[in-house]
Amino acid sequence: MANATRKWNRDTWPIAAAMIQYPNILADGRSVQDQSVEEWALTLDDVVDAGFTELDPTDSWIRLADLSSARLESFVKLTRDLGLTMPGISTARRSVIDPVHGDEYLAYGHRVIETAAAIGAGSVSFGFFGPLTDAQKKALWFWTVDGVKNPDDAAIWQKGVSRIRELGRHAEELGIELALEMYEDTYIGSADSAVRFVTDVGLANVGINADLGNLIRLHRTVEHWQDMMAKVAPYAKYWHVKNYNRTEDETSGLIVTHPAPLEFGVINYRTAIRLALSHGFQSPFLCEHYGGDGLSVSATNRDYLRRILPRD
């Protein structure tokens, strides 16, 4: 893909807002799934006011694949009325190798792919990370506490490969790409493991969501972001972008991280994106940010991306 014709430039590249700062369960105990169209509109007005023209209906906020056909049609109409398009759908904490819900999540994954096709989204992001533990929910930053780990088990690895290949073939039939999200202690938890996994899957439309922020934020030793990016760039697809400040005290061993806007964190996204582009990267971006007004920081990050993406 290294010299493939580019589809977009800095003005047209799809850069979506994530909805991670909006919970699925509301303060009154209701689910976003059951809200009225008018209530959905109040939330999406925030996205429009932040200047976004693209939205990822992240399933930690709303599970489009679990809406009825009529409700899905109403949601899509709302987004269009608001001037929003949906280039991708991201899933979270619904691993197809979950020891309890894996079969359920595999079926859900197929519904997500069909929903993506129905709404005109060309990308879907899946991951192998599990639900937050009670300790993670209590922490200020959940990534400072160890969570669910994928087992060091060749049979489970192969089960994951087989199930992602199954989803990938379904997506391929519908013209959709799958991106597997890099996340600690999963089979996509390091650059080497991620490359090995997608190579085992062996489908051109299945690649890596190079969310290096998920690894750089860890309070432990991790591979340098540039070395990771060099390995995963040839496989990069739908890309979640976020950044962190990271301090490592070699004397004491102390490692401290904190969310940061894209242009101020330790990952140099100008360099990372140019590397991906040199390998033919042609997928949407998704802006995420934890802490504070995550949507506004994401909007700042979107503007930064538009400054550094190719002019034509």
Phi, psi and omega in degrees: 000358194306325183245026181295150178293128183284138181276329190229162170239187186299334181276336187248351184299130178291119179232105190265154172272131171279159181246027186293341180274358179248118182283160177282325180263125184275170182299332180271006177091351177283163176259149173303332178304330187257003180292159174283164177300322179296323178289320174302319183298323179299320178290314183291338174301325177301316182296317179294317180297333177280000174091010180278144172247357177232146183225138166253113179285063184316131191282000168286343175261305179217136179262091180302327183292346180255007175275153173293163181303319181293318180292321177298317178299321178294321179295314181298317178299319178300313181299320180293321178297330180272359179080023181254140169247164182235093183284341182203163174235130177252135174255155182217132171060036174229070186283136180287354174248015174305130186295339180255314189250012186305315180296318178299317182287331174295313177299319177299319179302319177296321178294323178298316180298315178296322178293319178303316179297321183293328183262000178085018177274131182264359185222147173223139176249127175242161177213168179252014181276143185267185180294153176297140175281168178300320180295321178294323180294331181278339184285150175300311176243113189298334183284355176277356179240134180299140179246202181293136181248141171290139184289146174279077189217116184300326181291320179290321175305311182294325176298317177298316179301313182298317183288322177291323176298320177299314178295320181297319179293321176299313180296321180301320179298333184257006178073033184243144175261149175248135176240128180264122190282127175293129184201138187302147174061024174241175178293348174249028189271000173211163181298316182297316181293320180298315179295318178299318183295309182293331175293320176296321178298314170073031177241137184295333183270002178251120182222204188245130168276102189282057181280073183297337179302326179298336181261320181298333183283350185291144177271057179204167179292131177226159177298147179301139185303324183290325177292319177298315183296322179300326181282320187268344185307320181294345184247006188291133173229212186320122198240116171278123181244130172201164186220163183217146163283144182218124178243129177238119178263104184295335182287312183263343185084003182291133175234127181228136178229162179202141179302144180215152172302156187307315187281353184250349183277185187286333178280127176272098184290336175300314179290316183298317182290320177299324178295315179297318180298326180294341176258012175089020180304126181217047182239163177292164171252153172233122180269125178235153171200134176259145176090144178060213177272083185301327180293317180293320177295321176299322178295320175298319179294322177301315181296322177298315179301319181293337177282330188255348176289160182301143180291326179205000000 
